[in-house]
Amino acid sequence: MLAKVISGAVIGVDGLLVEVETDIAFGLPTFMTVGLPEGAVRESKDRVKAAVKNSGYEFPNRRITVNLAPADVKKGGAGYDLPMAIGILAASETLRSDILPRYMAVGELSLDGSVRTTRGVLPMALAARAAGLAGILVPAANAHEAAVVQGLDVISVETLAQAVEFLAGQRALAPSRVDLAELFHDVSVHQVDFSEVRGQEHLKRALEVAAAGGHNVLMKGPPGSGKTMAARRLPTILPDLTFDESLETTKIYSVMGLLPEGRGLLTTRPFKAPHHTISDAGLIGGGHQPRPGEVSLAHNGVLFLDELAEFKKNVLEVLRQPLEDGSVTIARAASSVNFPARFILVAAMNPCPCGYLGDPRHDCQCSPLEIRRYESRLSGPLLDRIDIHIAVPAVPVAELTERSDGEPSETIRNRVNQARAIQMERYRRHRHIHCNGQMGPKEIKKHCPLDAPTFALLESAVARLGLSARAFHRILKIGRTIADLEGSEAIGSAHIAEAVQYRRQEQKQ
């Protein structure tokens, strides 16, 4: 007899429906899986056989063929165990169910029949809802994750027997529910705050502009000047995640199996700080079965690259695509996958190999040739894609010993939220643009008009500093953000003047 059970696969970070077809026929007892199964899927036969027997059901001693359709898509992971077991019981007529065609099933089976957690449940649940299915059977550990998908019955099962009895109508299982409002209200409190940063008022201002407009930042200064300290506090002033942004980010962490236990939705912006020894595949993503890299894990958040010049040059060069497009495409001979990667890049580096060039309190030991070699590790096209270049000098002792705290993150975040609200309204008809840093040439022309004196100021500054056309557009975007922070509809000379200051350091690279 033939039985069909709907399951799911993940392509990139998106779900795909997979039909698990099970046929039981007369012949020598065999269990064969077809449809491009990978190692973990081919091994399912042993887990499924033991789980069926240990759950109290009879395993058919016949020729069993399982087809995973569509057959031209590689199937990986152990999440097909549960649908395979259900399909075998349905094909052997042990399970009779009228609702089976309306439910997706996913989960790994232990030998005793218990259902274990699996990766990528959230994208599969979204695919099930898009296909008009009534619900999805998931492991209990994944119930919070799948339940964030509204309009879909998420049935949490702990054992194979529970799943079979539910499908047969012998056991009632209430759908799992989560309160989305409570999830977003219960946002974890940051352990750090901008009030802890002494001095460096120009750096704080630059990071506020970066947070308000989604701009990339390069900080250049001697060791101990507060670059890392300030960068790690940037997430505390970023605007709150919207539900759509939260869903996009959570899908990536779901595919990687990195969701915190008991948390079905990420409600805080991610902060990733990979070490400078990371490979290009680790940063961008890749592998035999392409997986997201650090840039995708930082989607809708912050990617912090400390000691930027110490990263391998080929690793830094692969950042160009995500910085320009907000996504990463990984091509293989058989197929290609696309991962979202829209983040704020915050990079920090020393001005020279020893780190003390221009520091009045230390003598620089580097020769001019060593300094040129050090700076040449960063290509012009990469630096061109970083909006804000800021010099970070050492903090005077007098400022370090001040008793009064600086401005708290909450106050800065309120101003950032107001500026972002203006931008959300401005770009409400643009599907892929949410802030000024994401504008293209067409949007810049439309939303960044300048009067004659302001344009003359910008034109003079670009000519004097020898900046590129891309830098010209970057200044306009930064000026638009500064105007938004002040609640000004027009971009004035003061806004452009401040924006130019954030590109002056670039001329010295």
Coordinates of C-alpha atoms in Angstrom, one line a residue:
M1 CA 0.0 0.0 0.0
L2 CA 1.1 3.6 -0.6
A3 CA 1.0 6.4 1.9
K4 CA 2.0 10.0 1.7
V5 CA 3.2 12.3 4.5
I6 CA 4.1 15.9 4.2
S7 CA 7.4 17.0 5.7
G8 CA 9.8 19.9 5.0
A9 CA 13.3 20.8 3.9
V10 CA 15.3 24.0 4.2
I11 CA 16.9 25.7 1.1
G12 CA 19.1 28.5 2.4
V13 CA 16.9 29.9 5.1
D14 CA 13.6 29.2 3.4
G15 CA 11.3 26.2 3.9
L16 CA 10.3 23.8 1.1
L17 CA 7.6 21.2 1.3
V18 CA 8.8 17.6 0.9
E19 CA 6.4 14.7 0.2
V20 CA 7.5 11.5 2.0
E21 CA 6.0 8.7 -0.1
T22 CA 6.1 5.2 1.5
D23 CA 5.3 2.1 -0.5
I24 CA 5.1 -1.4 1.2
A25 CA 5.2 -4.3 -1.3
F26 CA 5.7 -8.1 -1.2
G27 CA 9.3 -9.2 -1.6
L28 CA 12.5 -9.7 0.4
P29 CA 12.5 -7.5 3.6
T30 CA 14.4 -4.3 2.6
F31 CA 14.2 -0.6 3.5
M32 CA 15.3 1.7 0.7
T33 CA 15.3 5.5 0.7
V34 CA 15.4 7.4 -2.6
G35 CA 15.2 11.1 -3.5
L36 CA 18.8 12.4 -3.0
P37 CA 19.0 11.5 0.7
E38 CA 22.3 12.4 2.5
G39 CA 24.0 10.4 5.2
A40 CA 21.8 11.2 8.1
V41 CA 18.7 10.5 6.0
R42 CA 20.0 7.2 4.7
E43 CA 20.6 6.1 8.3
S44 CA 17.0 6.9 9.2
K45 CA 15.9 3.3 8.4
D46 CA 17.7 1.9 11.5
R47 CA 16.3 4.6 13.8
V48 CA 12.8 4.4 12.4
K49 CA 12.7 0.6 12.6
A50 CA 13.8 0.6 16.3
A51 CA 11.4 3.5 17.2
V52 CA 8.4 1.8 15.6
K53 CA 9.1 -1.5 17.4
N54 CA 9.9 0.2 20.8
S55 CA 6.7 2.3 20.5
G56 CA 4.6 -0.9 20.5
Y57 CA 3.8 -1.2 16.8
E58 CA 4.6 -4.0 14.4
F59 CA 7.2 -3.2 11.8
P60 CA 6.2 -4.7 8.4
N61 CA 8.6 -7.5 7.3
R62 CA 8.3 -6.5 3.6
R63 CA 9.9 -4.5 0.9
I64 CA 9.7 -0.8 2.0
T65 CA 10.5 2.0 -0.4
V66 CA 10.5 5.7 0.8
N67 CA 10.7 8.4 -1.8
L68 CA 11.5 12.0 -0.8
A69 CA 9.9 14.3 -3.4
P70 CA 11.0 16.5 -5.1
A71 CA 13.8 14.1 -6.0
D72 CA 16.1 16.8 -7.4
V73 CA 16.7 18.5 -4.1
K74 CA 19.2 17.1 -1.6
K75 CA 17.7 16.0 1.7
G76 CA 19.8 16.4 4.8
G77 CA 19.3 16.1 8.5
A78 CA 17.4 13.7 10.7
G79 CA 14.0 15.5 10.6
Y80 CA 12.5 13.0 8.2
D81 CA 12.5 10.2 10.9
L82 CA 9.0 11.1 12.2
P83 CA 7.3 11.4 8.8
M84 CA 8.9 8.2 7.6
A85 CA 7.7 6.3 10.7
I86 CA 4.1 7.7 10.3
G87 CA 4.2 6.8 6.6
I88 CA 5.2 3.2 7.3
L89 CA 2.4 2.8 9.8
A90 CA -0.1 4.4 7.4
A91 CA 1.1 2.3 4.5
S92 CA 0.8 -0.9 6.6
E93 CA -2.7 0.3 7.7
T94 CA -1.7 0.4 11.4
L95 CA -2.6 4.1 11.2
R96 CA -5.8 5.3 9.7
S97 CA -6.2 9.0 9.6
D98 CA -8.4 11.5 7.7
I99 CA -6.3 14.5 8.7
L100 CA -2.9 13.2 7.7
P101 CA -2.8 15.0 4.3
R102 CA -3.5 18.4 6.1
Y103 CA -0.5 18.2 8.5
M104 CA 3.2 18.5 8.1
A105 CA 5.5 16.3 10.3
V106 CA 9.1 16.9 11.2
G107 CA 11.3 15.5 13.9
E108 CA 14.2 13.1 14.7
L109 CA 13.4 9.8 16.5
S110 CA 15.3 8.2 19.3
L111 CA 15.5 4.4 19.4
D112 CA 12.9 4.4 22.2
G113 CA 10.4 6.3 20.0
S114 CA 10.8 9.7 21.6
V115 CA 10.9 12.8 19.3
R116 CA 14.1 14.9 19.4
T117 CA 14.6 18.5 18.4
T118 CA 15.6 19.3 14.8
R119 CA 16.9 22.4 13.0
G120 CA 15.0 24.7 10.7
V121 CA 11.5 24.2 12.1
L122 CA 10.5 27.9 11.8
P123 CA 11.1 28.1 8.0
M124 CA 9.2 24.8 7.6
A125 CA 6.3 26.1 9.6
L126 CA 6.2 29.2 7.4
A127 CA 6.2 27.0 4.3
A128 CA 3.4 24.9 5.8
R129 CA 1.3 28.0 6.4
A130 CA 2.0 29.3 2.9
A131 CA 0.8 26.0 1.4
G132 CA -2.5 26.2 3.3
L133 CA -1.9 23.3 5.6
A134 CA -3.9 23.0 8.8
G135 CA -1.0 22.4 11.1
I136 CA 2.4 20.9 11.8
L137 CA 3.7 18.2 14.2
V138 CA 7.0 19.2 15.8
P139 CA 9.2 18.0 18.6
A140 CA 8.2 19.5 22.0
A141 CA 11.6 21.3 22.1
N142 CA 10.7 23.2 18.9
A143 CA 7.1 24.1 19.8
H144 CA 7.9 27.7 20.9
E145 CA 9.8 28.3 17.7
A146 CA 7.0 27.0 15.4
A147 CA 4.2 28.6 17.4
V148 CA 5.3 32.2 16.5
V149 CA 3.7 31.4 13.0
Q150 CA 0.2 32.6 13.4
G151 CA -2.7 30.8 11.6
L152 CA -1.1 27.4 11.9
D153 CA -1.9 24.7 14.5
V154 CA 1.4 23.7 16.0
I155 CA 1.1 20.3 17.7
S156 CA 3.9 19.4 20.1
V157 CA 4.7 15.7 20.3
E158 CA 7.1 14.0 22.7
T159 CA 6.9 10.5 21.3
L160 CA 6.0 8.7 18.1
A161 CA 3.0 7.1 19.9
Q162 CA 1.6 10.6 20.7
A163 CA 1.8 11.6 17.0
V164 CA 0.1 8.5 15.8
E165 CA -2.7 8.7 18.4
F166 CA -3.3 12.3 17.5
L167 CA -3.5 11.7 13.8
A168 CA -5.8 8.7 14.4
G169 CA -8.1 10.8 16.5
Q170 CA -7.4 8.8 19.7
R171 CA -5.8 11.6 21.6
A172 CA -6.5 15.4 21.7
L173 CA -3.5 17.6 21.7
A174 CA -4.0 21.4 22.2
P175 CA -2.0 23.5 19.7
S176 CA 0.9 25.4 21.2
R177 CA 0.5 29.1 21.6
V178 CA 2.9 32.0 22.3
D179 CA 2.1 35.6 23.2
L180 CA 4.0 37.7 20.7
A181 CA 3.4 40.9 22.6
E182 CA 4.8 39.4 25.7
L183 CA 7.9 38.1 23.8
F184 CA 8.7 41.6 22.6
H185 CA 7.9 43.1 26.0
D186 CA 10.2 40.7 27.7
V187 CA 13.3 41.9 26.0
S188 CA 16.5 41.1 27.9
V189 CA 18.1 44.1 29.6
H190 CA 21.5 45.0 28.2
Q191 CA 24.4 44.5 30.7
V192 CA 26.3 47.5 29.3
D193 CA 25.4 51.2 28.8
F194 CA 26.8 54.2 26.9
S195 CA 26.9 56.1 30.1
E196 CA 30.0 54.0 31.0
V197 CA 32.0 55.5 28.1
R198 CA 34.0 58.4 29.4
G199 CA 34.8 61.2 27.0
Q200 CA 34.9 60.5 23.3
E201 CA 31.8 62.6 22.7
H202 CA 32.5 62.8 18.9
L203 CA 32.6 59.0 18.8
K204 CA 29.3 58.7 20.6
R205 CA 27.8 61.2 18.2
A206 CA 29.1 59.2 15.2
L207 CA 27.7 56.0 16.6
E208 CA 24.3 57.7 17.2
V209 CA 24.2 58.8 13.6
A210 CA 25.2 55.2 12.5
A211 CA 22.4 53.7 14.6
A212 CA 19.8 56.2 13.4
G213 CA 20.6 55.6 9.7
G214 CA 22.0 52.1 9.6
H215 CA 25.5 53.4 8.5
N216 CA 28.8 51.4 8.6
V217 CA 31.6 52.8 10.8
L218 CA 35.4 52.5 10.9
M219 CA 37.1 53.6 14.1
K220 CA 40.8 54.3 14.0
G221 CA 42.8 55.0 17.1
P222 CA 45.5 53.8 19.5
P223 CA 45.0 50.8 21.9
G224 CA 42.9 51.6 24.9
S225 CA 41.1 54.6 23.4
G226 CA 37.7 53.0 23.8
K227 CA 36.9 51.6 20.3
T228 CA 35.9 48.2 21.4
M229 CA 34.0 49.5 24.5
A230 CA 31.9 51.8 22.4
A231 CA 31.3 49.3 19.7
R232 CA 29.9 46.7 22.2
R233 CA 27.5 49.3 23.4
L234 CA 26.1 50.1 19.9
P235 CA 23.3 47.5 20.2
T236 CA 22.0 49.3 23.3
I237 CA 21.0 52.4 21.2
L238 CA 19.7 50.5 18.1
P239 CA 15.9 50.7 17.5
D240 CA 13.8 47.8 18.6
L241 CA 13.3 44.9 16.2
T242 CA 10.1 44.9 14.2
F243 CA 8.2 41.5 14.0
D244 CA 9.3 41.0 10.4
E245 CA 12.9 41.7 11.2
S246 CA 12.7 39.4 14.2
L247 CA 11.3 36.6 12.0
E248 CA 14.0 37.0 9.4
T249 CA 16.7 36.8 12.0
T250 CA 15.2 33.9 13.9
K251 CA 14.9 31.9 10.7
I252 CA 18.7 32.0 10.3
Y253 CA 19.3 31.0 13.9
S254 CA 16.8 28.2 13.5
V255 CA 18.6 26.8 10.5
M256 CA 21.8 26.8 12.4
G257 CA 20.3 25.3 15.6
L258 CA 21.4 28.4 17.6
L259 CA 18.1 29.5 19.1
P260 CA 18.3 29.9 22.9
E261 CA 16.5 27.1 24.7
G262 CA 12.8 28.1 25.4
R263 CA 13.0 31.1 23.1
G264 CA 11.0 30.8 19.9
L265 CA 11.8 34.3 18.6
L266 CA 14.8 36.6 18.8
T267 CA 13.6 40.0 20.0
T268 CA 17.0 41.7 20.4
R269 CA 19.4 42.7 17.6
P270 CA 22.3 40.3 17.3
F271 CA 25.9 41.3 17.9
K272 CA 28.6 39.2 16.3
A273 CA 32.3 39.8 16.8
P274 CA 34.3 37.1 14.9
H275 CA 38.1 36.7 15.6
H276 CA 40.5 38.0 13.0
T277 CA 41.6 34.4 12.2
I278 CA 38.2 33.5 10.8
S279 CA 38.1 32.0 7.2
D280 CA 36.1 33.5 4.4
A281 CA 33.7 30.6 4.6
G282 CA 33.2 31.2 8.3
L283 CA 32.5 34.9 7.7
I284 CA 30.4 34.7 4.6
G285 CA 29.0 31.1 4.8
G286 CA 29.6 28.1 2.7
G287 CA 30.4 24.4 3.0
H288 CA 29.3 21.3 1.1
Q289 CA 25.8 22.0 2.2
P290 CA 25.9 25.8 2.3
R291 CA 25.3 27.3 5.8
P292 CA 25.0 30.9 6.9
G293 CA 28.2 32.6 8.1
E294 CA 28.8 35.4 10.6
V295 CA 27.5 38.1 8.3
S296 CA 24.1 36.4 8.1
L297 CA 24.0 35.7 11.9
A298 CA 24.5 39.4 12.3
H299 CA 21.5 40.1 10.0
N300 CA 19.5 43.1 11.3
G301 CA 22.2 43.6 13.9
V302 CA 25.8 44.5 14.3
L303 CA 29.0 42.9 12.9
F304 CA 32.0 44.0 14.8
L305 CA 35.4 43.4 13.2
D306 CA 38.1 44.3 15.8
E307 CA 41.7 44.7 14.5
L308 CA 40.4 45.1 11.0
A309 CA 43.8 45.2 9.4
E310 CA 44.7 41.8 10.9
F311 CA 42.0 40.0 9.0
K312 CA 43.2 38.2 5.9
K313 CA 42.8 40.3 2.8
N314 CA 40.7 37.7 0.9
V315 CA 38.3 37.5 3.9
L316 CA 37.8 41.2 3.9
E317 CA 37.2 41.4 0.2
V318 CA 34.3 39.0 0.3
L319 CA 32.5 41.6 2.5
R320 CA 31.9 43.7 -0.6
Q321 CA 28.7 41.9 -1.7
P322 CA 26.9 41.9 1.6
L323 CA 27.8 45.5 2.3
E324 CA 26.5 46.5 -1.1
D325 CA 23.5 44.2 -1.6
G326 CA 22.5 43.2 1.9
S327 CA 22.7 39.5 1.0
V328 CA 25.2 36.7 0.2
T329 CA 24.9 34.3 -2.7
I330 CA 26.8 31.1 -2.5
A331 CA 27.0 29.2 -5.8
R332 CA 27.7 25.6 -6.2
A333 CA 27.8 23.4 -9.3
A334 CA 24.3 22.0 -8.7
S335 CA 22.6 25.1 -7.2
S336 CA 23.0 28.4 -5.4
V337 CA 21.5 29.7 -2.2
N338 CA 21.0 33.2 -1.0
F339 CA 21.4 34.2 2.7
P340 CA 20.2 37.6 4.0
A341 CA 23.1 39.7 5.4
R342 CA 22.0 43.3 6.1
F343 CA 23.9 44.6 9.1
I344 CA 25.7 47.6 10.5
L345 CA 29.5 47.0 10.1
V346 CA 31.5 48.4 12.9
A347 CA 35.3 48.0 12.4
A348 CA 38.2 49.1 14.6
M349 CA 41.9 49.3 13.8
N350 CA 45.1 50.9 15.0
P351 CA 46.6 53.8 13.0
C352 CA 49.9 51.8 12.5
P353 CA 51.4 48.4 13.4
C354 CA 52.5 49.5 16.9
G355 CA 49.3 51.4 17.4
Y356 CA 50.7 54.7 18.6
L357 CA 50.9 56.9 15.5
G358 CA 49.8 60.4 16.4
D359 CA 49.5 59.5 20.1
P360 CA 51.2 62.4 22.1
R361 CA 51.8 60.1 25.1
H362 CA 53.7 57.3 23.2
D363 CA 56.3 57.3 20.5
C364 CA 55.5 55.5 17.3
Q365 CA 58.2 52.9 16.4
C366 CA 56.9 52.2 12.9
S367 CA 58.7 53.3 9.7
P368 CA 56.8 55.1 6.9
L369 CA 57.1 51.9 4.8
E370 CA 55.6 49.8 7.6
I371 CA 52.7 52.2 8.0
R372 CA 52.0 52.2 4.2
R373 CA 52.1 48.4 4.2
Y374 CA 49.8 48.3 7.2
E375 CA 47.2 50.6 5.6
S376 CA 47.4 48.8 2.2
R377 CA 45.9 45.7 3.8
L378 CA 42.5 47.5 3.4
S379 CA 41.5 48.0 -0.2
G380 CA 40.0 51.3 -1.5
P381 CA 36.7 49.6 -2.6
L382 CA 36.2 48.2 0.8
L383 CA 36.9 51.5 2.6
D384 CA 34.6 53.2 0.1
R385 CA 31.7 51.1 1.3
I386 CA 32.1 52.2 4.9
D387 CA 30.0 55.4 5.5
I388 CA 31.6 56.9 8.6
H389 CA 35.4 57.1 9.2
I390 CA 36.1 58.4 12.7
A391 CA 39.5 59.1 14.5
V392 CA 39.5 57.9 18.1
P393 CA 42.3 59.6 20.1
A394 CA 43.4 58.4 23.5
V395 CA 41.1 59.7 26.3
P396 CA 42.7 62.2 28.7
V397 CA 43.1 61.2 32.3
A398 CA 40.9 64.1 33.4
E399 CA 38.0 62.7 31.4
L400 CA 38.5 59.2 32.7
T401 CA 38.3 60.4 36.3
E402 CA 35.1 62.4 35.9
R403 CA 32.4 61.4 38.4
S404 CA 29.4 62.4 36.4
D405 CA 28.0 59.7 34.1
G406 CA 27.6 60.3 30.4
E407 CA 24.3 60.2 28.5
P408 CA 22.6 56.8 29.1
S409 CA 21.7 54.5 26.2
E410 CA 18.0 54.9 26.7
T411 CA 18.1 58.6 26.0
I412 CA 20.1 58.1 22.9
R413 CA 17.9 55.3 21.8
N414 CA 14.8 57.5 22.1
R415 CA 16.4 59.9 19.6
V416 CA 17.3 57.1 17.3
N417 CA 13.8 55.7 17.4
Q418 CA 12.4 59.0 16.5
A419 CA 14.7 59.3 13.5
R420 CA 13.9 55.7 12.4
A421 CA 10.2 56.5 12.6
I422 CA 10.7 59.3 10.1
Q423 CA 12.6 56.9 7.8
M424 CA 10.0 54.1 8.1
E425 CA 7.3 56.6 7.0
R426 CA 9.6 57.9 4.2
Y427 CA 10.3 54.4 2.8
R428 CA 6.9 52.8 3.6
R429 CA 6.4 52.0 -0.1
H430 CA 9.9 50.6 -0.5
R431 CA 9.9 46.9 0.2
H432 CA 13.7 46.5 0.8
I433 CA 14.6 49.9 2.2
H434 CA 14.0 50.6 5.9
C435 CA 16.7 53.3 6.7
N436 CA 18.9 55.9 5.1
G437 CA 21.9 53.6 4.9
Q438 CA 20.0 51.3 2.5
M439 CA 19.2 54.0 -0.1
G440 CA 20.3 53.5 -3.7
P441 CA 21.1 56.3 -6.2
K442 CA 17.5 56.6 -7.2
E443 CA 16.3 57.1 -3.6
I444 CA 19.2 59.5 -2.8
K445 CA 18.2 61.7 -5.7
K446 CA 14.6 61.7 -4.5
H447 CA 15.0 62.1 -0.8
C448 CA 18.3 64.1 -0.5
P449 CA 17.7 67.4 -2.5
L450 CA 20.1 70.2 -1.6
D451 CA 19.8 74.0 -2.1
A452 CA 22.4 75.8 -4.0
P453 CA 24.7 76.9 -1.1
T454 CA 24.6 73.5 0.5
F455 CA 25.4 71.8 -2.8
A456 CA 28.3 74.2 -3.4
L457 CA 29.7 73.3 0.1
L458 CA 29.5 69.6 -0.7
E459 CA 31.0 70.0 -4.1
S460 CA 33.9 71.9 -2.7
A461 CA 34.5 69.4 0.0
V462 CA 34.5 66.4 -2.4
A463 CA 36.9 68.1 -4.7
R464 CA 39.2 69.2 -1.9
L465 CA 39.3 65.8 -0.2
G466 CA 39.5 63.8 -3.5
L467 CA 36.6 61.6 -2.7
S468 CA 34.9 59.2 -5.0
A469 CA 31.4 59.2 -6.4
R470 CA 30.4 56.5 -4.0
A471 CA 31.7 58.7 -1.1
F472 CA 29.7 61.6 -2.5
H473 CA 26.5 59.5 -2.1
R474 CA 27.6 58.3 1.3
I475 CA 27.9 61.9 2.5
L476 CA 24.4 62.6 1.2
K477 CA 23.0 59.6 3.1
I478 CA 24.7 60.6 6.3
G479 CA 23.5 64.2 5.9
R480 CA 19.9 62.9 5.5
T481 CA 20.3 61.0 8.8
I482 CA 21.7 63.9 10.7
A483 CA 18.7 66.0 9.4
D484 CA 16.3 63.3 10.6
L485 CA 17.9 63.3 14.0
E486 CA 17.1 67.0 14.2
G487 CA 13.6 66.5 12.8
S488 CA 14.5 68.6 9.8
E489 CA 12.8 67.9 6.4
A490 CA 15.5 69.7 4.5
I491 CA 19.2 68.9 4.5
G492 CA 21.1 72.0 5.5
S493 CA 24.7 73.2 5.3
A494 CA 25.3 72.2 8.9
H495 CA 24.2 68.7 8.2
I496 CA 26.4 68.3 5.2
A497 CA 29.4 69.9 7.1
E498 CA 29.1 67.3 9.9
A499 CA 28.7 64.5 7.3
V500 CA 31.9 65.6 5.5
Q501 CA 33.7 65.4 8.8
Y502 CA 32.9 61.7 8.9
R503 CA 34.8 61.2 5.6
R504 CA 37.9 63.3 6.3
Q505 CA 39.7 60.4 8.0
E506 CA 39.2 58.4 4.8
Q507 CA 41.4 60.8 2.9
K508 CA 44.3 59.9 5.2
Q509 CA 44.1 56.2 4.6

